Amino acid sequence: MQIQKEKITNKENNLEKIDAKIFHVILYDRILLWLTLNLFSIGFIMVISTSIPISQNIYHTPFFFIKREILYFFLIFLLSLIILRTPMSFWKTNSIFILITSILLLIFVLIIGNSIHGSFRWINIGFLHIQPSEICKITSFCYIASYLSRKYYEVRNHFWGFFKPMSVIIIESMLLLAEPDLGTAIVIFFTTITVLFLSGVKIGQFLFIITISILSIILLILLEPYRIKRVLSFWNPWEDPFGHGYQLTQSLIALGQGNFLGKGLGNSIQKLNYLPDAHSDFIFSIIGEEFGCIGSCCILFIIFIISIRALHIGQKALEIKQIFSGFLASSIGIWLSFQTFINVGAVTGLLPTKGLTLPFISYGGSSLIINSIAIFFLLRIDFELRLKTSQAFPRGSK
């Protein structure tokens, strides 16, 4: 009896040690979490700095945009309680339903949406302004990841297996162009073909789609006079500094005034109703003016590290055959980095102006919430990977 009691006691001690090992394993990506929280903080501070003049001018109160930003953070916190507790298998199973919902929203915005600057991109529900094009980003990537997890070998070996997901993206792009929202269509299209290329699609099919895409973009630019003017103003904004080149010239002035160290937080001149969209699409210009080249590079470096972490998480998931999680994480990393590149390119005059926000920094409820959901997905994927690893090693060592 004494020997049996000692055996039972030893087993209990071993189980406690195993539980202790599992407990002490960090089951979330601390680097990703803290970098995201830093971006949230920087974004909130910059929205406060840039939005007060335009808020006072339009709404006769300096805190209109700040109050809405606080509301968005509250909604993000509530969403985190749900998404971080939801397994990735749920999103994989319901990806098609979620995609159909986002496509219906793209159709509804053309029917009942509100026009701002000539674009029908927002659906107003009370005090909330929903932008379906932002929702379409994450739902499209969920669908592509789910499709690859089900048709991985078909996509790699057959043209129709490759064309089926592309046809869905083409339909979405047509709806986005009808708003019009060329920038979002390019982001979704580029991210999709990049993920499909990473999945092992034949190079001939990839080059065919790339060629068709480039020709389509050129045709879309030539068909719309305002797009032609944007391209021409992007080449030489100083030729018409008070017309089509006004926003870009004011942006370049802001960046030039910032120099290397910046003028200091709150000391921007261009945000005083000189630079349009200083709190949203062109917030990076004010960052450059107030924090200089060093501050701007630090923010870009943080976003770059987040994108790299996303790709790393995706690679780890693919190594253990979690195809859906792997490609979804990779899609998020490519999407965030590419959208940042377009936003900064437009602000600095490297690319034509596009209505795309700087992730986590620019003001915009839909953009901020969808970017946050993407981070929640990454944290959940990483959690499931770490949980699987932490449960596997103690059993193997026993």
mmCIF file of C-alpha atoms in Angstrom:
data_model
loop_
_atom_site.group_PDB
_atom_site.id
_atom_site.type_symbol
_atom_site.label_atom_id
_atom_site.label_comp_id
_atom_site.label_asym_id
_atom_site.label_seq_id
_atom_site.Cartn_x
_atom_site.Cartn_y
_atom_site.Cartn_z
ATOM 1 C CA MET A 1 0.000 0.000 0.000
ATOM 2 C CA GLN A 2 2.836 2.343 0.887
ATOM 3 C CA ILE A 3 4.525 1.689 -2.499
ATOM 4 C CA GLN A 4 1.265 2.361 -4.373
ATOM 5 C CA LYS A 5 0.785 5.622 -2.494
ATOM 6 C CA GLU A 6 4.324 6.680 -3.389
ATOM 7 C CA LYS A 7 3.672 5.876 -7.076
ATOM 8 C CA ILE A 8 0.455 7.894 -7.042
ATOM 9 C CA THR A 9 2.254 10.787 -5.351
ATOM 10 C CA ASN A 10 5.071 10.676 -7.908
ATOM 11 C CA LYS A 11 2.545 10.703 -10.790
ATOM 12 C CA GLU A 12 0.767 13.699 -9.273
ATOM 13 C CA ASN A 13 4.081 15.515 -8.884
ATOM 14 C CA ASN A 14 4.992 14.760 -12.505
ATOM 15 C CA LEU A 15 1.625 16.070 -13.695
ATOM 16 C CA GLU A 16 2.110 19.225 -11.640
ATOM 17 C CA LYS A 17 5.534 19.734 -13.222
ATOM 18 C CA ILE A 18 4.063 19.258 -16.704
ATOM 19 C CA ASP A 19 1.250 21.712 -15.926
ATOM 20 C CA ALA A 20 3.826 24.151 -14.590
ATOM 21 C CA LYS A 21 5.839 23.872 -17.811
ATOM 22 C CA ILE A 22 2.724 24.517 -19.890
ATOM 23 C CA PHE A 23 1.693 27.389 -17.629
ATOM 24 C CA HIS A 24 5.080 29.096 -17.917
ATOM 25 C CA VAL A 25 5.107 28.846 -21.710
ATOM 26 C CA ILE A 26 4.054 32.216 -23.149
ATOM 27 C CA LEU A 27 1.052 31.430 -25.333
ATOM 28 C CA TYR A 28 0.988 34.695 -27.290
ATOM 29 C CA ASP A 29 3.363 36.768 -29.368
ATOM 30 C CA ARG A 30 4.469 39.514 -26.991
ATOM 31 C CA ILE A 31 6.458 41.353 -29.661
ATOM 32 C CA LEU A 32 3.449 41.526 -31.981
ATOM 33 C CA LEU A 33 1.140 42.633 -29.174
ATOM 34 C CA TRP A 34 3.381 45.394 -27.860
ATOM 35 C CA LEU A 35 4.245 46.712 -31.316
ATOM 36 C CA THR A 36 0.544 46.918 -32.155
ATOM 37 C CA LEU A 37 -0.246 48.704 -28.890
ATOM 38 C CA ASN A 38 2.554 51.178 -29.657
ATOM 39 C CA LEU A 39 1.056 51.868 -33.089
ATOM 40 C CA PHE A 40 -2.388 52.347 -31.526
ATOM 41 C CA SER A 41 -0.918 54.867 -29.085
ATOM 42 C CA ILE A 42 0.986 56.728 -31.798
ATOM 43 C CA GLY A 43 -2.091 56.755 -34.028
ATOM 44 C CA PHE A 44 -4.308 58.097 -31.256
ATOM 45 C CA ILE A 45 -1.819 60.861 -30.401
ATOM 46 C CA MET A 46 -1.459 61.848 -34.062
ATOM 47 C CA VAL A 47 -5.237 61.877 -34.612
ATOM 48 C CA ILE A 48 -5.495 64.260 -31.648
ATOM 49 C CA SER A 49 -2.714 66.414 -33.084
ATOM 50 C CA THR A 50 -4.035 66.537 -36.656
ATOM 51 C CA SER A 51 -7.828 66.510 -36.253
ATOM 52 C CA ILE A 52 -8.415 69.473 -33.938
ATOM 53 C CA PRO A 53 -8.191 72.199 -36.645
ATOM 54 C CA ILE A 54 -10.444 70.419 -39.162
ATOM 55 C CA SER A 55 -12.849 69.332 -36.415
ATOM 56 C CA GLN A 56 -13.170 72.910 -35.195
ATOM 57 C CA ASN A 57 -13.676 74.167 -38.739
ATOM 58 C CA ILE A 58 -16.345 71.619 -39.774
ATOM 59 C CA TYR A 59 -18.124 70.620 -36.553
ATOM 60 C CA HIS A 60 -17.324 73.680 -34.371
ATOM 61 C CA THR A 61 -15.852 71.460 -31.674
ATOM 62 C CA PRO A 62 -12.190 70.450 -31.425
ATOM 63 C CA PHE A 63 -12.874 66.957 -30.061
ATOM 64 C CA PHE A 64 -15.296 65.450 -32.605
ATOM 65 C CA PHE A 65 -12.816 63.036 -34.195
ATOM 66 C CA ILE A 66 -11.145 62.284 -30.866
ATOM 67 C CA LYS A 67 -14.440 61.140 -29.324
ATOM 68 C CA ARG A 68 -15.124 58.887 -32.294
ATOM 69 C CA GLU A 69 -11.612 57.449 -32.083
ATOM 70 C CA ILE A 70 -12.204 56.563 -28.429
ATOM 71 C CA LEU A 71 -15.471 54.872 -29.443
ATOM 72 C CA TYR A 72 -13.618 52.828 -32.066
ATOM 73 C CA PHE A 73 -11.093 51.656 -29.478
ATOM 74 C CA PHE A 74 -13.954 50.579 -27.220
ATOM 75 C CA LEU A 75 -15.492 48.559 -30.074
ATOM 76 C CA ILE A 76 -12.078 47.031 -30.798
ATOM 77 C CA PHE A 77 -11.785 45.934 -27.168
ATOM 78 C CA LEU A 78 -15.190 44.246 -27.333
ATOM 79 C CA LEU A 79 -14.268 42.511 -30.593
ATOM 80 C CA SER A 80 -11.021 41.268 -29.074
ATOM 81 C CA LEU A 81 -12.969 39.445 -26.356
ATOM 82 C CA ILE A 82 -14.809 37.516 -29.063
ATOM 83 C CA ILE A 83 -12.231 36.968 -31.814
ATOM 84 C CA LEU A 84 -9.348 35.949 -29.553
ATOM 85 C CA ARG A 85 -11.567 33.230 -28.081
ATOM 86 C CA THR A 86 -12.809 31.952 -31.439
ATOM 87 C CA PRO A 87 -10.818 29.064 -32.996
ATOM 88 C CA MET A 88 -9.513 29.545 -36.523
ATOM 89 C CA SER A 89 -11.532 26.523 -37.649
ATOM 90 C CA PHE A 90 -14.673 28.653 -37.263
ATOM 91 C CA TRP A 91 -13.424 31.237 -39.788
ATOM 92 C CA LYS A 92 -12.305 28.505 -42.146
ATOM 93 C CA THR A 93 -15.717 26.795 -42.048
ATOM 94 C CA ASN A 94 -17.685 30.030 -42.512
ATOM 95 C CA SER A 95 -15.336 31.817 -44.926
ATOM 96 C CA ILE A 96 -17.687 31.491 -47.910
ATOM 97 C CA PHE A 97 -20.661 32.857 -45.962
ATOM 98 C CA ILE A 98 -18.535 35.768 -44.699
ATOM 99 C CA LEU A 99 -17.332 36.460 -48.250
ATOM 100 C CA ILE A 100 -20.890 36.512 -49.624
ATOM 101 C CA THR A 101 -21.884 38.941 -46.856
ATOM 102 C CA SER A 102 -19.048 41.319 -47.782
ATOM 103 C CA ILE A 103 -19.991 41.145 -51.492
ATOM 104 C CA LEU A 104 -23.603 41.982 -50.617
ATOM 105 C CA LEU A 105 -22.347 44.980 -48.642
ATOM 106 C CA LEU A 106 -20.384 46.112 -51.702
ATOM 107 C CA ILE A 107 -23.620 45.949 -53.701
ATOM 108 C CA PHE A 108 -25.657 47.730 -51.026
ATOM 109 C CA VAL A 109 -23.160 50.591 -50.775
ATOM 110 C CA LEU A 110 -23.745 51.342 -54.479
ATOM 111 C CA ILE A 111 -27.510 51.486 -53.835
ATOM 112 C CA ILE A 112 -27.908 53.118 -50.425
ATOM 113 C CA GLY A 113 -24.398 54.399 -49.726
ATOM 114 C CA ASN A 114 -23.507 58.015 -49.024
ATOM 115 C CA SER A 115 -21.345 59.921 -51.484
ATOM 116 C CA ILE A 116 -18.227 61.644 -50.135
ATOM 117 C CA HIS A 117 -15.931 63.387 -52.637
ATOM 118 C CA GLY A 118 -17.844 61.653 -55.434
ATOM 119 C CA SER A 119 -17.298 58.106 -54.105
ATOM 120 C CA PHE A 120 -19.977 55.809 -52.696
ATOM 121 C CA ARG A 121 -17.973 53.970 -50.035
ATOM 122 C CA TRP A 122 -19.900 54.360 -46.768
ATOM 123 C CA ILE A 123 -23.109 52.959 -45.311
ATOM 124 C CA ASN A 124 -24.405 55.033 -42.399
ATOM 125 C CA ILE A 125 -26.046 53.129 -39.543
ATOM 126 C CA GLY A 126 -26.805 55.649 -36.829
ATOM 127 C CA PHE A 127 -23.538 57.147 -35.631
ATOM 128 C CA LEU A 128 -21.522 54.378 -37.311
ATOM 129 C CA HIS A 129 -20.116 54.737 -40.825
ATOM 130 C CA ILE A 130 -19.353 51.309 -42.298
ATOM 131 C CA GLN A 131 -16.938 51.061 -45.213
ATOM 132 C CA PRO A 132 -17.571 47.718 -46.979
ATOM 133 C CA SER A 133 -14.346 47.955 -48.971
ATOM 134 C CA GLU A 134 -12.351 47.626 -45.725
ATOM 135 C CA ILE A 135 -14.408 44.599 -44.662
ATOM 136 C CA CYS A 136 -13.843 43.119 -48.107
ATOM 137 C CA LYS A 137 -10.084 42.960 -47.500
ATOM 138 C CA ILE A 138 -10.094 40.570 -44.558
ATOM 139 C CA THR A 139 -13.013 38.486 -45.859
ATOM 140 C CA SER A 140 -11.282 38.019 -49.226
ATOM 141 C CA PHE A 141 -8.107 36.786 -47.564
ATOM 142 C CA CYS A 142 -10.097 34.415 -45.343
ATOM 143 C CA TYR A 143 -11.746 32.977 -48.446
ATOM 144 C CA ILE A 144 -8.446 32.609 -50.347
ATOM 145 C CA ALA A 145 -6.825 30.882 -47.358
ATOM 146 C CA SER A 146 -9.817 28.558 -46.990
ATOM 147 C CA TYR A 147 -9.803 27.767 -50.715
ATOM 148 C CA LEU A 148 -6.099 26.929 -50.645
ATOM 149 C CA SER A 149 -6.596 24.660 -47.637
ATOM 150 C CA ARG A 150 -9.236 22.707 -49.603
ATOM 151 C CA LYS A 151 -7.821 22.909 -53.163
ATOM 152 C CA TYR A 152 -4.098 23.249 -52.533
ATOM 153 C CA TYR A 153 -2.925 20.702 -55.103
ATOM 154 C CA GLU A 154 -5.566 21.734 -57.650
ATOM 155 C CA VAL A 155 -4.388 25.349 -57.519
ATOM 156 C CA ARG A 156 -0.793 24.293 -58.129
ATOM 157 C CA ASN A 157 -1.463 21.876 -60.977
ATOM 158 C CA HIS A 158 -4.549 23.078 -62.879
ATOM 159 C CA PHE A 159 -5.347 26.443 -64.439
ATOM 160 C CA TRP A 160 -9.020 26.332 -63.400
ATOM 161 C CA GLY A 161 -8.021 25.661 -59.821
ATOM 162 C CA PHE A 162 -6.034 28.891 -60.013
ATOM 163 C CA PHE A 163 -8.675 30.845 -61.926
ATOM 164 C CA LYS A 164 -11.620 30.064 -59.604
ATOM 165 C CA PRO A 165 -10.429 32.187 -56.650
ATOM 166 C CA MET A 166 -9.202 34.861 -59.053
ATOM 167 C CA SER A 167 -12.683 35.090 -60.594
ATOM 168 C CA VAL A 168 -14.112 35.916 -57.155
ATOM 169 C CA ILE A 169 -11.482 38.611 -56.662
ATOM 170 C CA ILE A 170 -12.242 40.008 -60.126
ATOM 171 C CA ILE A 171 -15.957 40.304 -59.222
ATOM 172 C CA GLU A 172 -15.057 42.118 -56.010
ATOM 173 C CA SER A 173 -12.666 44.392 -57.883
ATOM 174 C CA MET A 174 -15.399 45.344 -60.362
ATOM 175 C CA LEU A 175 -17.714 46.294 -57.485
ATOM 176 C CA LEU A 176 -14.917 48.283 -55.845
ATOM 177 C CA LEU A 177 -14.187 50.115 -59.089
ATOM 178 C CA ALA A 178 -17.856 51.030 -59.352
ATOM 179 C CA GLU A 179 -17.633 53.032 -56.090
ATOM 180 C CA PRO A 180 -14.883 53.948 -57.305
ATOM 181 C CA ASP A 181 -12.072 52.612 -55.070
ATOM 182 C CA LEU A 182 -9.112 51.660 -57.239
ATOM 183 C CA GLY A 183 -6.672 51.618 -54.320
ATOM 184 C CA THR A 184 -8.485 48.905 -52.358
ATOM 185 C CA ALA A 185 -8.996 46.856 -55.515
ATOM 186 C CA ILE A 186 -5.248 46.965 -56.192
ATOM 187 C CA VAL A 187 -4.406 45.952 -52.604
ATOM 188 C CA ILE A 188 -6.762 42.959 -52.653
ATOM 189 C CA PHE A 189 -5.692 41.895 -56.137
ATOM 190 C CA PHE A 190 -1.962 42.214 -55.448
ATOM 191 C CA THR A 191 -2.183 40.396 -52.095
ATOM 192 C CA THR A 192 -4.204 37.565 -53.643
ATOM 193 C CA ILE A 193 -1.881 36.906 -56.545
ATOM 194 C CA THR A 194 1.132 37.084 -54.197
ATOM 195 C CA VAL A 195 -0.381 34.467 -51.881
ATOM 196 C CA LEU A 196 -1.282 32.265 -54.830
ATOM 197 C CA PHE A 197 2.295 32.608 -56.077
ATOM 198 C CA LEU A 198 3.584 31.548 -52.639
ATOM 199 C CA SER A 199 1.302 28.521 -52.794
ATOM 200 C CA GLY A 200 3.272 27.241 -55.800
ATOM 201 C CA VAL A 201 1.219 28.365 -58.798
ATOM 202 C CA LYS A 202 2.940 27.759 -62.137
ATOM 203 C CA ILE A 203 4.964 30.747 -63.259
ATOM 204 C CA GLY A 204 3.224 30.888 -66.639
ATOM 205 C CA GLN A 205 -0.211 31.316 -65.029
ATOM 206 C CA PHE A 206 1.202 33.916 -62.649
ATOM 207 C CA LEU A 207 2.774 35.984 -65.436
ATOM 208 C CA PHE A 208 -0.438 35.768 -67.458
ATOM 209 C CA ILE A 209 -2.492 37.245 -64.611
ATOM 210 C CA ILE A 210 0.152 39.903 -63.925
ATOM 211 C CA THR A 211 0.137 40.998 -67.575
ATOM 212 C CA ILE A 212 -3.656 41.165 -67.715
ATOM 213 C CA SER A 213 -3.718 43.106 -64.426
ATOM 214 C CA ILE A 214 -1.217 45.729 -65.600
ATOM 215 C CA LEU A 215 -3.075 46.230 -68.875
ATOM 216 C CA SER A 216 -6.397 46.504 -66.982
ATOM 217 C CA ILE A 217 -5.007 49.151 -64.618
ATOM 218 C CA ILE A 218 -3.653 51.180 -67.546
ATOM 219 C CA LEU A 219 -7.024 50.924 -69.290
ATOM 220 C CA LEU A 220 -8.897 51.987 -66.143
ATOM 221 C CA ILE A 221 -6.656 55.028 -65.813
ATOM 222 C CA LEU A 222 -7.163 56.027 -69.434
ATOM 223 C CA LEU A 223 -10.965 55.627 -69.234
ATOM 224 C CA GLU A 224 -11.387 58.089 -66.345
ATOM 225 C CA PRO A 225 -10.256 61.711 -66.851
ATOM 226 C CA TYR A 226 -9.739 62.325 -63.122
ATOM 227 C CA ARG A 227 -7.345 59.363 -62.924
ATOM 228 C CA ILE A 228 -5.347 60.734 -65.859
ATOM 229 C CA LYS A 229 -5.120 64.094 -64.080
ATOM 230 C CA ARG A 230 -3.927 62.359 -60.902
ATOM 231 C CA VAL A 231 -1.163 60.612 -62.790
ATOM 232 C CA LEU A 232 -0.129 63.811 -64.546
ATOM 233 C CA SER A 233 -0.149 65.785 -61.270
ATOM 234 C CA PHE A 234 1.861 63.003 -59.619
ATOM 235 C CA TRP A 235 4.588 63.365 -62.284
ATOM 236 C CA ASN A 236 4.887 67.126 -61.784
ATOM 237 C CA PRO A 237 2.687 68.493 -58.962
ATOM 238 C CA TRP A 238 4.433 71.886 -59.043
ATOM 239 C CA GLU A 239 3.077 72.536 -62.523
ATOM 240 C CA ASP A 240 -0.369 73.100 -60.965
ATOM 241 C CA PRO A 241 0.328 73.661 -57.231
ATOM 242 C CA PHE A 242 -3.067 75.255 -56.545
ATOM 243 C CA GLY A 243 -5.104 72.800 -58.646
ATOM 244 C CA HIS A 244 -4.655 69.066 -59.169
ATOM 245 C CA GLY A 245 -1.229 69.113 -57.547
ATOM 246 C CA TYR A 246 -2.323 71.020 -54.438
ATOM 247 C CA GLN A 247 -2.568 68.096 -51.988
ATOM 248 C CA LEU A 248 0.747 66.581 -53.001
ATOM 249 C CA THR A 249 2.614 69.905 -52.930
ATOM 250 C CA GLN A 250 1.273 70.658 -49.441
ATOM 251 C CA SER A 251 2.313 67.158 -48.368
ATOM 252 C CA LEU A 252 5.831 67.681 -49.694
ATOM 253 C CA ILE A 253 6.021 71.044 -47.942
ATOM 254 C CA ALA A 254 5.085 69.348 -44.657
ATOM 255 C CA LEU A 255 7.738 66.668 -45.108
ATOM 256 C CA GLY A 256 10.329 69.278 -46.058
ATOM 257 C CA GLN A 257 9.599 71.413 -42.993
ATOM 258 C CA GLY A 258 10.067 68.399 -40.731
ATOM 259 C CA ASN A 259 13.656 67.947 -41.855
ATOM 260 C CA PHE A 260 15.614 65.387 -39.798
ATOM 261 C CA LEU A 261 14.294 65.798 -36.237
ATOM 262 C CA GLY A 262 10.919 67.438 -36.848
ATOM 263 C CA LYS A 263 9.278 70.555 -35.419
ATOM 264 C CA GLY A 264 7.870 68.791 -32.364
ATOM 265 C CA LEU A 265 4.507 67.284 -31.475
ATOM 266 C CA GLY A 266 1.656 69.732 -32.137
ATOM 267 C CA ASN A 267 3.836 72.257 -34.002
ATOM 268 C CA SER A 268 2.759 71.375 -37.538
ATOM 269 C CA ILE A 269 1.715 74.255 -39.774
ATOM 270 C CA GLN A 270 0.292 72.255 -42.679
ATOM 271 C CA LYS A 271 -2.414 70.647 -40.524
ATOM 272 C CA LEU A 272 -3.955 74.098 -40.004
ATOM 273 C CA ASN A 273 -6.354 73.596 -42.930
ATOM 274 C CA TYR A 274 -3.573 73.726 -45.524
ATOM 275 C CA LEU A 275 -3.225 69.991 -46.170
ATOM 276 C CA PRO A 276 -6.505 68.158 -46.992
ATOM 277 C CA ASP A 277 -7.079 64.830 -45.178
ATOM 278 C CA ALA A 278 -4.249 65.581 -42.766
ATOM 279 C CA HIS A 279 -5.872 63.339 -40.134
ATOM 280 C CA SER A 280 -6.590 60.404 -42.458
ATOM 281 C CA ASP A 281 -4.888 59.555 -45.767
ATOM 282 C CA PHE A 282 -2.087 62.137 -45.421
ATOM 283 C CA ILE A 283 -1.360 61.789 -41.708
ATOM 284 C CA PHE A 284 2.132 60.539 -42.554
ATOM 285 C CA SER A 285 2.956 64.023 -43.871
ATOM 286 C CA ILE A 286 2.198 65.532 -40.477
ATOM 287 C CA ILE A 287 4.214 62.782 -38.789
ATOM 288 C CA GLY A 288 7.134 63.788 -40.985
ATOM 289 C CA GLU A 289 6.642 67.457 -40.166
ATOM 290 C CA GLU A 290 6.350 66.987 -36.394
ATOM 291 C CA PHE A 291 8.752 64.060 -35.833
ATOM 292 C CA GLY A 292 11.045 64.398 -38.819
ATOM 293 C CA CYS A 293 12.786 61.675 -40.762
ATOM 294 C CA ILE A 294 13.748 59.726 -37.622
ATOM 295 C CA GLY A 295 10.185 59.531 -36.254
ATOM 296 C CA SER A 296 8.752 58.603 -39.659
ATOM 297 C CA CYS A 297 11.297 55.812 -40.135
ATOM 298 C CA CYS A 298 10.592 54.451 -36.639
ATOM 299 C CA ILE A 299 6.871 54.137 -37.407
ATOM 300 C CA LEU A 300 7.561 52.467 -40.746
ATOM 301 C CA PHE A 301 9.991 50.111 -39.018
ATOM 302 C CA ILE A 302 7.297 49.058 -36.511
ATOM 303 C CA ILE A 303 4.829 48.296 -39.307
ATOM 304 C CA PHE A 304 7.574 46.412 -41.160
ATOM 305 C CA ILE A 305 8.307 44.252 -38.100
ATOM 306 C CA ILE A 306 4.589 43.484 -37.673
ATOM 307 C CA SER A 307 4.425 42.363 -41.306
ATOM 308 C CA ILE A 308 7.516 40.191 -40.834
ATOM 309 C CA ARG A 309 5.996 38.642 -37.700
ATOM 310 C CA ALA A 310 2.843 37.854 -39.660
ATOM 311 C CA LEU A 311 4.839 36.124 -42.390
ATOM 312 C CA HIS A 312 6.822 34.230 -39.754
ATOM 313 C CA ILE A 313 3.629 33.037 -38.061
ATOM 314 C CA GLY A 314 2.296 31.987 -41.451
ATOM 315 C CA GLN A 315 5.462 30.032 -42.213
ATOM 316 C CA LYS A 316 5.281 28.192 -38.873
ATOM 317 C CA ALA A 317 1.646 27.275 -39.517
ATOM 318 C CA LEU A 318 2.418 25.962 -43.002
ATOM 319 C CA GLU A 319 5.278 23.837 -41.624
ATOM 320 C CA ILE A 320 2.825 21.861 -39.480
ATOM 321 C CA LYS A 321 0.250 21.664 -42.310
ATOM 322 C CA GLN A 322 -2.170 24.252 -40.949
ATOM 323 C CA ILE A 323 -2.817 25.570 -44.448
ATOM 324 C CA PHE A 324 -5.680 27.955 -43.675
ATOM 325 C CA SER A 325 -3.934 29.665 -40.767
ATOM 326 C CA GLY A 326 -0.634 29.795 -42.645
ATOM 327 C CA PHE A 327 -1.952 31.493 -45.767
ATOM 328 C CA LEU A 328 -4.237 33.826 -43.804
ATOM 329 C CA ALA A 329 -1.305 35.049 -41.689
ATOM 330 C CA SER A 330 0.830 35.459 -44.817
ATOM 331 C CA SER A 331 -1.981 37.418 -46.513
ATOM 332 C CA ILE A 332 -2.198 39.796 -43.557
ATOM 333 C CA GLY A 333 1.551 40.427 -43.613
ATOM 334 C CA ILE A 334 1.579 41.143 -47.356
ATOM 335 C CA TRP A 335 -1.550 43.303 -47.137
ATOM 336 C CA LEU A 336 -0.298 45.554 -44.297
ATOM 337 C CA SER A 337 3.118 46.080 -45.870
ATOM 338 C CA PHE A 338 1.738 46.748 -49.366
ATOM 339 C CA GLN A 339 -0.927 49.188 -48.143
ATOM 340 C CA THR A 340 1.721 51.042 -46.123
ATOM 341 C CA PHE A 341 3.902 51.224 -49.227
ATOM 342 C CA ILE A 342 1.049 52.715 -51.293
ATOM 343 C CA ASN A 343 0.091 55.240 -48.603
ATOM 344 C CA VAL A 344 3.658 56.446 -48.029
ATOM 345 C CA GLY A 345 4.337 56.389 -51.778
ATOM 346 C CA ALA A 346 1.354 58.663 -52.403
ATOM 347 C CA VAL A 347 2.307 61.019 -49.574
ATOM 348 C CA THR A 348 5.903 61.360 -50.745
ATOM 349 C CA GLY A 349 5.057 61.649 -54.443
ATOM 350 C CA LEU A 350 6.458 58.264 -55.469
ATOM 351 C CA LEU A 351 3.005 57.012 -56.480
ATOM 352 C CA PRO A 352 -0.257 58.611 -57.634
ATOM 353 C CA THR A 353 -2.632 59.655 -54.870
ATOM 354 C CA LYS A 354 -4.877 56.868 -53.579
ATOM 355 C CA GLY A 355 -7.533 56.916 -50.862
ATOM 356 C CA LEU A 356 -5.766 54.382 -48.636
ATOM 357 C CA THR A 357 -5.098 54.859 -44.942
ATOM 358 C CA LEU A 358 -1.830 54.273 -43.109
ATOM 359 C CA PRO A 359 -2.542 51.089 -41.083
ATOM 360 C CA PHE A 360 -3.222 51.683 -37.353
ATOM 361 C CA ILE A 361 -2.315 55.376 -37.638
ATOM 362 C CA SER A 362 -4.804 57.181 -39.901
ATOM 363 C CA TYR A 363 -8.220 58.193 -38.660
ATOM 364 C CA GLY A 364 -10.986 55.931 -39.919
ATOM 365 C CA GLY A 365 -13.201 53.586 -37.946
ATOM 366 C CA SER A 366 -13.609 50.814 -40.513
ATOM 367 C CA SER A 367 -9.906 50.747 -41.335
ATOM 368 C CA LEU A 368 -8.835 50.737 -37.692
ATOM 369 C CA ILE A 369 -11.279 47.995 -36.716
ATOM 370 C CA ILE A 370 -10.425 45.737 -39.673
ATOM 371 C CA ASN A 371 -6.678 46.176 -39.085
ATOM 372 C CA SER A 372 -7.258 45.267 -35.440
ATOM 373 C CA ILE A 373 -9.196 42.151 -36.433
ATOM 374 C CA ALA A 374 -6.233 41.140 -38.603
ATOM 375 C CA ILE A 375 -3.942 41.415 -35.558
ATOM 376 C CA PHE A 376 -6.416 39.371 -33.485
ATOM 377 C CA PHE A 377 -6.272 36.670 -36.146
ATOM 378 C CA LEU A 378 -2.480 36.672 -35.977
ATOM 379 C CA LEU A 379 -2.502 36.427 -32.195
ATOM 380 C CA ARG A 380 -5.037 33.593 -32.313
ATOM 381 C CA ILE A 381 -3.062 31.677 -34.952
ATOM 382 C CA ASP A 382 0.131 32.101 -32.955
ATOM 383 C CA PHE A 383 -1.695 31.036 -29.771
ATOM 384 C CA GLU A 384 -2.916 27.821 -31.378
ATOM 385 C CA LEU A 385 0.585 27.074 -32.675
ATOM 386 C CA ARG A 386 2.191 27.665 -29.270
ATOM 387 C CA LEU A 387 -0.518 25.696 -27.476
ATOM 388 C CA LYS A 388 -0.007 22.733 -29.760
ATOM 389 C CA THR A 389 3.755 22.873 -29.244
ATOM 390 C CA SER A 390 3.564 23.274 -25.455
ATOM 391 C CA GLN A 391 1.235 20.287 -25.162
ATOM 392 C CA ALA A 392 3.364 18.137 -27.428
ATOM 393 C CA PHE A 393 6.777 18.513 -25.777
ATOM 394 C CA PRO A 394 5.918 17.498 -22.197
ATOM 395 C CA ARG A 395 4.132 14.367 -23.405
ATOM 396 C CA GLY A 396 7.079 13.448 -25.597
ATOM 397 C CA SER A 397 9.516 13.918 -22.752
ATOM 398 C CA LYS A 398 7.527 11.855 -20.323
#
